Short mmCIF file of C-alpha atoms and ligand atoms in Angstrom, two decimals:
data_model
loop_
_atom_site.label_atom_id
_atom_site.label_comp_id
_atom_site.label_asym_id
_atom_site.label_seq_id
_atom_site.Cartn_x
_atom_site.Cartn_y
_atom_site.Cartn_z
CA MET A 296 9.93 -14.54 -10.09
CA GLU A 297 10.00 -13.63 -6.40
CA LYS A 298 7.91 -15.96 -4.13
CA ILE A 299 6.43 -13.15 -1.91
CA LEU A 300 4.93 -10.36 -4.10
CA TYR A 301 5.21 -7.20 -1.89
CA ALA A 302 3.82 -4.00 -2.90
CA LYS A 303 6.84 -1.90 -1.96
CA PRO A 304 9.16 -2.52 -4.89
CA VAL A 305 6.17 -1.92 -7.21
CA ILE A 306 5.39 1.27 -5.54
CA ASP A 307 8.97 2.31 -5.26
CA SER A 308 9.63 1.76 -9.12
CA GLU A 309 6.34 3.48 -10.07
CA VAL A 310 6.29 6.46 -7.63
CA GLU A 311 9.09 7.91 -9.36
CA LYS A 312 7.03 8.18 -12.67
CA LEU A 313 4.04 9.54 -10.82
CA THR A 314 6.14 12.25 -9.09
CA LYS A 315 7.63 13.22 -12.55
CA LYS A 316 4.14 13.29 -13.98
CA CYS A 317 2.94 15.35 -11.09
CA SER A 318 5.66 17.95 -11.56
CA GLU A 319 5.17 18.19 -15.39
CA LEU A 320 1.46 18.75 -14.85
CA LYS A 321 2.45 21.31 -12.17
CA SER A 322 4.54 23.27 -14.74
CA SER A 323 1.39 23.70 -16.69
CA GLY A 324 0.21 25.84 -13.64
CA LYS A 325 -2.10 23.32 -11.93
CA VAL A 326 -1.24 21.28 -8.92
CA ALA A 327 -3.00 17.84 -8.82
CA THR A 328 -5.62 18.38 -6.10
CA LEU A 329 -7.63 15.76 -4.26
CA LYS A 330 -10.72 16.55 -1.93
CA VAL A 331 -11.53 13.68 0.34
CA ILE A 332 -14.91 14.07 2.09
CA LEU A 333 -14.68 12.53 5.35
CA VAL A 334 -18.03 12.43 7.64
CA GLY A 335 -17.57 11.73 11.33
CA GLN A 336 -14.56 10.16 12.84
CA ASP A 337 -14.77 6.33 11.99
CA GLN A 338 -11.24 5.01 13.17
CA GLY A 339 -10.69 3.13 9.94
CA SER A 340 -11.84 5.97 7.71
CA VAL A 341 -9.57 8.48 9.49
CA ILE A 342 -6.54 5.99 8.97
CA TYR A 343 -7.39 5.44 5.28
CA THR A 344 -7.83 9.15 4.54
CA ASN A 345 -4.56 10.09 6.31
CA ASN A 346 -2.83 7.46 4.25
CA LYS A 347 -4.19 8.74 1.09
CA LYS A 348 -3.10 12.25 2.04
CA LYS A 349 0.42 11.15 2.93
CA PHE A 350 0.86 9.39 -0.44
CA CYS A 351 -0.28 12.49 -2.30
CA ASP A 352 2.25 14.57 -0.34
CA LYS A 353 4.84 11.98 -1.34
CA ILE A 354 4.29 12.55 -4.98
CA GLY A 355 3.77 16.33 -4.74
CA ALA A 356 -0.09 16.38 -5.22
CA ASP A 357 -2.38 18.42 -3.05
CA CYS A 358 -4.87 16.50 -0.88
CA GLU A 359 -7.27 18.01 1.52
CA ILE A 360 -9.35 16.00 3.90
CA ILE A 361 -12.85 17.80 4.17
CA LYS A 362 -13.91 16.85 7.77
CA LEU A 363 -17.57 17.22 8.05
CA SER A 364 -19.55 16.73 11.38
CA GLU A 365 -20.97 13.35 12.11
CA ASP A 366 -24.42 14.93 12.23
CA ILE A 367 -24.32 17.09 9.06
CA SER A 368 -27.60 17.44 7.25
CA GLU A 369 -28.07 15.60 3.95
CA LYS A 370 -28.60 19.00 2.27
CA ASP A 371 -25.32 20.29 3.53
CA PHE A 372 -23.45 17.14 2.63
CA LEU A 373 -24.82 17.18 -1.05
CA ALA A 374 -23.89 20.92 -1.27
CA LYS A 375 -20.32 20.21 -0.13
CA VAL A 376 -20.11 17.37 -2.79
CA ASN A 377 -21.43 19.68 -5.33
CA GLU A 378 -19.04 22.37 -4.48
CA VAL A 379 -15.85 20.19 -4.98
CA ASN A 380 -17.61 18.49 -7.99
CA THR A 381 -17.81 21.89 -9.93
CA ASN A 382 -14.73 23.47 -8.72
CA ASP A 383 -12.27 23.75 -11.62
CA GLN A 384 -9.19 23.63 -9.31
CA VAL A 385 -10.21 20.17 -8.05
CA HIS A 386 -9.13 17.19 -10.04
CA GLY A 387 -10.21 14.33 -7.83
CA VAL A 388 -13.00 13.82 -5.44
CA LEU A 389 -13.40 10.88 -3.19
CA ILE A 390 -16.24 10.20 -0.58
CA GLN A 391 -14.87 8.13 2.27
CA LEU A 392 -17.18 5.28 3.27
CA PRO A 393 -18.97 4.37 5.55
CA LEU A 394 -21.33 7.36 5.83
CA PRO A 395 -23.20 7.81 9.14
CA LYS A 396 -26.57 6.02 9.22
CA HIS A 397 -28.64 9.05 8.33
CA LEU A 398 -26.73 9.43 4.99
CA SER A 399 -26.16 5.77 4.24
CA HIS A 400 -29.19 5.58 1.91
CA ILE A 401 -27.37 7.84 -0.52
CA ASP A 402 -25.76 6.19 -3.56
CA THR A 403 -22.36 7.90 -3.57
CA THR A 404 -21.30 5.85 -6.60
CA ASN A 405 -22.89 8.20 -9.06
CA LEU A 406 -22.65 11.40 -6.81
CA VAL A 407 -19.13 12.14 -7.68
CA ASN A 408 -18.39 13.96 -10.88
CA PRO A 409 -17.39 11.08 -13.12
CA ALA A 410 -14.42 13.07 -14.56
CA LYS A 411 -13.01 13.44 -10.95
CA ASP A 412 -13.96 9.91 -9.75
CA VAL A 413 -10.61 8.56 -8.46
CA ASP A 414 -12.32 5.69 -6.80
CA GLY A 415 -13.41 4.49 -10.36
CA PHE A 416 -16.95 3.45 -9.03
CA HIS A 417 -19.12 5.93 -11.19
CA SER A 418 -21.35 3.84 -13.67
CA SER A 419 -19.75 5.69 -16.66
CA ASN A 420 -16.24 4.65 -15.56
CA ILE A 421 -17.46 1.07 -14.91
CA ALA A 422 -18.83 1.30 -18.52
CA CYS A 423 -15.32 1.80 -19.70
CA LEU A 424 -14.49 -1.72 -18.47
CA PHE A 425 -17.64 -3.14 -19.96
CA ARG A 426 -16.46 -1.64 -23.35
CA GLY A 427 -13.14 -3.39 -23.01
CA GLY A 428 -11.02 -0.73 -21.19
CA LYS A 429 -7.58 -1.91 -20.29
CA GLY A 430 -7.59 -0.08 -16.88
CA LEU A 431 -4.34 1.78 -16.64
CA ASP A 432 -5.51 4.77 -18.69
CA ASN A 433 -9.00 4.93 -17.31
CA LEU A 434 -10.51 5.89 -13.88
CA THR A 435 -10.47 2.23 -12.89
CA PRO A 436 -11.50 0.85 -9.52
CA CYS A 437 -8.39 1.12 -7.47
CA THR A 438 -7.85 -2.46 -5.98
CA PRO A 439 -8.23 -4.15 -9.40
CA LYS A 440 -6.05 -1.31 -11.04
CA GLY A 441 -3.51 -2.11 -8.23
CA ILE A 442 -3.49 -5.87 -8.98
CA LEU A 443 -3.08 -5.18 -12.57
CA THR A 444 0.05 -2.91 -11.82
CA MET A 445 1.53 -5.63 -9.72
CA CYS A 446 0.97 -8.11 -12.59
CA ASN A 447 2.86 -5.87 -14.84
CA TYR A 448 5.52 -5.34 -12.52
CA TYR A 449 6.19 -9.03 -11.58
CA GLY A 450 5.99 -10.02 -15.25
CA ILE A 451 2.79 -11.97 -14.68
CA ASP A 452 1.20 -12.52 -18.27
CA LEU A 453 -2.62 -12.71 -17.92
CA GLU A 454 -3.10 -13.82 -21.49
CA GLY A 455 -4.82 -17.23 -21.53
CA GLN A 456 -4.39 -17.80 -17.96
CA HIS A 457 -7.23 -19.31 -15.92
CA VAL A 458 -7.95 -16.73 -13.19
CA VAL A 459 -10.32 -17.71 -10.33
CA ILE A 460 -11.69 -14.72 -8.43
CA ILE A 461 -13.34 -15.44 -5.07
CA GLY A 462 -15.81 -12.65 -4.53
CA ARG A 463 -18.30 -10.61 -6.55
CA SER A 464 -18.43 -7.17 -4.85
CA LEU A 465 -18.92 -3.91 -6.72
CA ILE A 466 -15.52 -2.62 -5.57
CA VAL A 467 -13.32 -5.75 -6.03
CA GLY A 468 -14.63 -8.87 -7.57
CA LYS A 469 -16.81 -7.65 -10.37
CA PRO A 470 -14.63 -4.93 -11.80
CA LEU A 471 -11.60 -7.18 -11.39
CA ALA A 472 -13.27 -9.96 -13.54
CA LEU A 473 -13.97 -7.41 -16.36
CA LEU A 474 -10.59 -5.91 -16.05
CA LEU A 475 -8.69 -9.17 -16.28
CA GLY A 476 -10.91 -10.47 -18.99
CA ASN A 477 -9.94 -7.36 -20.99
CA HIS A 478 -6.29 -8.52 -20.73
CA ASN A 479 -7.36 -11.96 -22.19
CA ALA A 480 -7.43 -14.02 -18.91
CA THR A 481 -10.10 -16.67 -18.88
CA VAL A 482 -11.91 -15.60 -15.52
CA THR A 483 -14.04 -17.63 -13.37
CA GLN A 484 -15.98 -15.73 -10.68
CA ALA A 485 -16.75 -17.68 -7.48
CA HIS A 486 -18.92 -16.65 -4.57
CA SER A 487 -20.54 -17.82 -1.45
CA LYS A 488 -22.90 -20.03 -3.49
CA THR A 489 -20.14 -21.59 -5.57
CA LYS A 490 -19.90 -25.39 -5.40
CA ASN A 491 -16.73 -27.24 -5.57
CA LEU A 492 -14.56 -24.21 -4.54
CA LYS A 493 -11.48 -26.45 -3.92
CA GLU A 494 -11.61 -28.07 -7.31
CA LEU A 495 -11.98 -24.67 -9.02
CA THR A 496 -9.03 -23.14 -7.21
CA LYS A 497 -6.94 -26.12 -7.84
CA SER A 498 -7.76 -25.91 -11.48
CA ALA A 499 -6.64 -22.24 -11.78
CA ASP A 500 -3.34 -20.63 -12.83
CA ILE A 501 -4.00 -17.50 -10.63
CA ILE A 502 -6.30 -17.20 -7.72
CA ILE A 503 -7.54 -13.99 -6.26
CA THR A 504 -9.25 -14.16 -2.98
CA ALA A 505 -11.57 -11.23 -1.94
CA CYS A 506 -14.10 -12.62 0.40
CA GLY A 507 -12.98 -11.35 3.82
CA THR A 508 -13.01 -14.63 5.73
CA PRO A 509 -9.62 -14.81 7.53
CA LYS A 510 -7.30 -17.70 6.60
CA LYS A 511 -10.03 -19.76 4.87
CA PHE A 512 -7.82 -20.73 1.97
CA ASN A 513 -5.55 -23.38 3.41
CA SER A 514 -3.39 -26.04 1.72
CA GLN A 515 -6.34 -27.93 0.66
CA TYR A 516 -7.33 -25.35 -1.91
CA PHE A 517 -4.16 -25.44 -3.87
CA ARG A 518 -2.09 -27.68 -6.01
CA ASP A 519 1.24 -28.81 -4.52
CA ASP A 520 3.44 -28.21 -7.62
CA GLN A 521 4.49 -24.52 -6.89
CA SER A 522 2.91 -23.40 -10.25
CA GLN A 523 -0.09 -21.31 -8.92
CA ILE A 524 0.03 -17.51 -8.12
CA VAL A 525 -2.22 -16.18 -5.36
CA PHE A 526 -3.34 -12.52 -4.74
CA ASP A 527 -4.92 -12.20 -1.35
CA VAL A 528 -7.17 -9.08 -1.18
CA GLY A 529 -8.68 -9.86 2.18
CA ILE A 530 -8.15 -7.78 5.25
CA SER A 531 -9.60 -8.93 8.35
CA ARG A 532 -9.09 -7.89 12.06
CA LEU A 533 -8.35 -10.90 14.18
CA PRO A 534 -10.01 -11.13 17.57
CA GLU A 535 -6.70 -11.77 19.20
CA GLY A 536 -5.29 -8.70 17.47
CA GLY A 537 -3.53 -7.93 14.17
CA ILE A 538 -4.83 -8.61 10.76
CA ALA A 539 -5.13 -11.54 8.30
CA GLY A 540 -5.81 -12.16 4.77
CA ASP A 541 -8.09 -14.68 3.25
CA CYS A 542 -5.25 -17.16 2.83
CA ASP A 543 -3.42 -19.17 5.53
CA PHE A 544 -0.17 -17.53 4.20
CA HIS A 545 2.38 -19.57 6.12
CA GLN A 546 0.59 -22.95 5.47
CA ILE A 547 0.34 -22.48 1.68
CA LYS A 548 3.40 -20.40 0.67
CA ASP A 549 5.70 -23.13 -0.08
CA GLN A 550 3.17 -25.08 -2.34
CA LEU A 551 2.66 -22.00 -4.62
CA LYS A 552 4.77 -20.16 -7.24
CA ALA A 553 4.03 -16.74 -5.61
CA ILE A 554 1.61 -15.02 -3.16
CA THR A 555 0.97 -11.56 -1.96
CA PRO A 556 1.23 -11.14 1.91
CA VAL A 557 -1.13 -9.50 4.20
CA PRO A 558 -0.31 -6.76 5.12
CA ARG A 559 2.02 -5.24 2.52
CA GLY A 560 0.68 -7.05 -0.56
CA VAL A 561 -2.46 -5.66 -2.35
CA GLY A 562 -3.49 -3.05 0.25
CA PRO A 563 -0.94 -0.37 -0.44
CA MET A 564 -1.63 -0.90 -4.22
CA THR A 565 -5.19 0.45 -3.67
CA ILE A 566 -3.78 3.85 -2.42
CA PHE A 567 -1.25 3.93 -5.00
CA SER A 568 -4.03 3.49 -7.71
CA VAL A 569 -5.92 6.41 -6.13
CA ALA A 570 -3.04 8.73 -6.89
CA GLN A 571 -2.75 7.27 -10.41
CA ASN A 572 -6.35 8.00 -11.01
CA LEU A 573 -5.99 11.53 -9.73
CA LEU A 574 -3.17 12.15 -12.09
CA GLN A 575 -5.07 10.64 -15.01
CA ALA A 576 -8.17 12.93 -14.02
CA GLN A 577 -6.09 15.97 -14.05
CA GLU A 578 -4.42 14.95 -17.42
CA ASN A 579 -7.83 14.44 -18.82
CA SER A 580 -8.99 17.83 -17.62
CA LEU A 581 -6.26 19.70 -19.44
P1 NAP Y 177 -17.86 -7.96 0.18
O1 NAP Y 177 -18.62 -6.90 -0.34
O2 NAP Y 177 -18.25 -8.58 1.63
O3 NAP Y 177 -18.01 -9.21 -0.75
C1 NAP Y 177 -17.44 -10.53 -0.43
C2 NAP Y 177 -17.55 -11.48 -1.47
O4 NAP Y 177 -17.05 -12.67 -1.18
C3 NAP Y 177 -19.09 -11.77 -1.88
O5 NAP Y 177 -19.23 -11.78 -3.20
C4 NAP Y 177 -19.33 -13.17 -1.27
O6 NAP Y 177 -20.32 -13.96 -2.00
C5 NAP Y 177 -17.93 -13.77 -1.26
N1 NAP Y 177 -17.88 -14.75 -0.24
C6 NAP Y 177 -17.95 -14.43 1.15
N2 NAP Y 177 -17.74 -15.65 1.77
C7 NAP Y 177 -17.37 -16.47 0.95
C8 NAP Y 177 -16.90 -17.90 1.03
N3 NAP Y 177 -17.01 -18.57 2.10
N4 NAP Y 177 -16.67 -18.62 -0.14
C9 NAP Y 177 -16.72 -17.99 -1.35
N5 NAP Y 177 -17.13 -16.67 -1.49
C10 NAP Y 177 -17.41 -16.02 -0.29
O7 NAP Y 177 -16.24 -7.60 0.47
P2 NAP Y 177 -15.33 -6.79 -0.47
O8 NAP Y 177 -15.65 -5.40 -0.24
O9 NAP Y 177 -15.25 -7.18 -1.88
O10 NAP Y 177 -13.99 -7.12 0.36
C11 NAP Y 177 -13.37 -8.41 0.42
C12 NAP Y 177 -12.25 -8.41 1.22
O11 NAP Y 177 -11.37 -7.74 0.78
C13 NAP Y 177 -12.51 -7.86 2.84
O12 NAP Y 177 -11.64 -8.50 3.59
C14 NAP Y 177 -12.07 -6.38 2.65
O13 NAP Y 177 -11.53 -5.97 3.83
C15 NAP Y 177 -10.81 -6.50 1.64
N6 NAP Y 177 -10.51 -5.41 0.85
C16 NAP Y 177 -9.21 -5.03 0.66
C17 NAP Y 177 -8.79 -4.15 -0.07
C18 NAP Y 177 -7.42 -3.75 -0.28
O14 NAP Y 177 -7.03 -2.74 -0.56
N7 NAP Y 177 -6.49 -4.72 -0.02
C19 NAP Y 177 -9.84 -3.25 -0.77
C20 NAP Y 177 -11.05 -3.58 -0.65
C21 NAP Y 177 -11.53 -4.69 0.16
P3 NAP Y 177 -21.96 -13.54 -2.17
O15 NAP Y 177 -21.75 -12.35 -3.20
O16 NAP Y 177 -22.53 -14.70 -2.57
O17 NAP Y 177 -22.38 -12.91 -0.87
#
């Protein structure tokens, strides 16, 4: 197996399948259509939404970024969501977070039509994971789904493996624990109150860091026998510029079997999963 697990070869190999699926669905008369609702001009959100649009363009899907004003009323915002939720020509709906302060009390998770929920956060889609869903054929949260796609591509068999996940957020840690458990991994979920984290990570076959503390995981957290695999989900902006993952990549890479870099590791897989979910949603609608 490669030492550095980049997203690019995974996406290059899968994008062809997605493009083919998109054009097959197109021949049924319907272009896969995603509507991304963006309120305001948060710099990060603008970049994320543009990246999603670029990827949709690449596979032949249609993506519109609906730009709403920063001071849109709650009533108008909800009306716009309802409009895309009920439009038969729209297969995927995504509300880009964060919302401005006056809308931040809205639970967007269950606002999107579950059949169009390309983020996979709606409680009925999460319930699929609770019921044992394997992820790839469901509208599954995108980062966990992307990690599963990487495992499949790089031949990482999860069955019986001890996976330690650091983080228990609703978007990464929790759905990831369910998903990998459904693939017969033995999952331990760690968080900020976990004791003996170093012993835990050293005991694992696979470690997935998703805590958002840059370069926290140094050589002391891993064995030295090149048998462990690390997925680094963290993305943090450094005060000196640039971004870093949760792992001290250069310090630990030689003691591991394999590791995802930051950037170019798990991050691009998340956008790829949005496209996968969009085509799944369209297929389900037909
Ligand atoms: P989050 O909601 O802030 O959750 C962080 C989790 O990490 C919490 O469960 C927290 O524990 C745990 N944690 C924090 N500090 C810890 C420590 N020192 N030791 C052990 N556990 C600790 O974050 P998130 O939304 O899941 O995102 C996590 C990171 O992944 C961020 O850097 C984010 O930017 C990145 N991210 C990347 C992608 C991607 O596409 N690659 C997607 C989403 C997020 P408690 O529950 O006890 O507070």
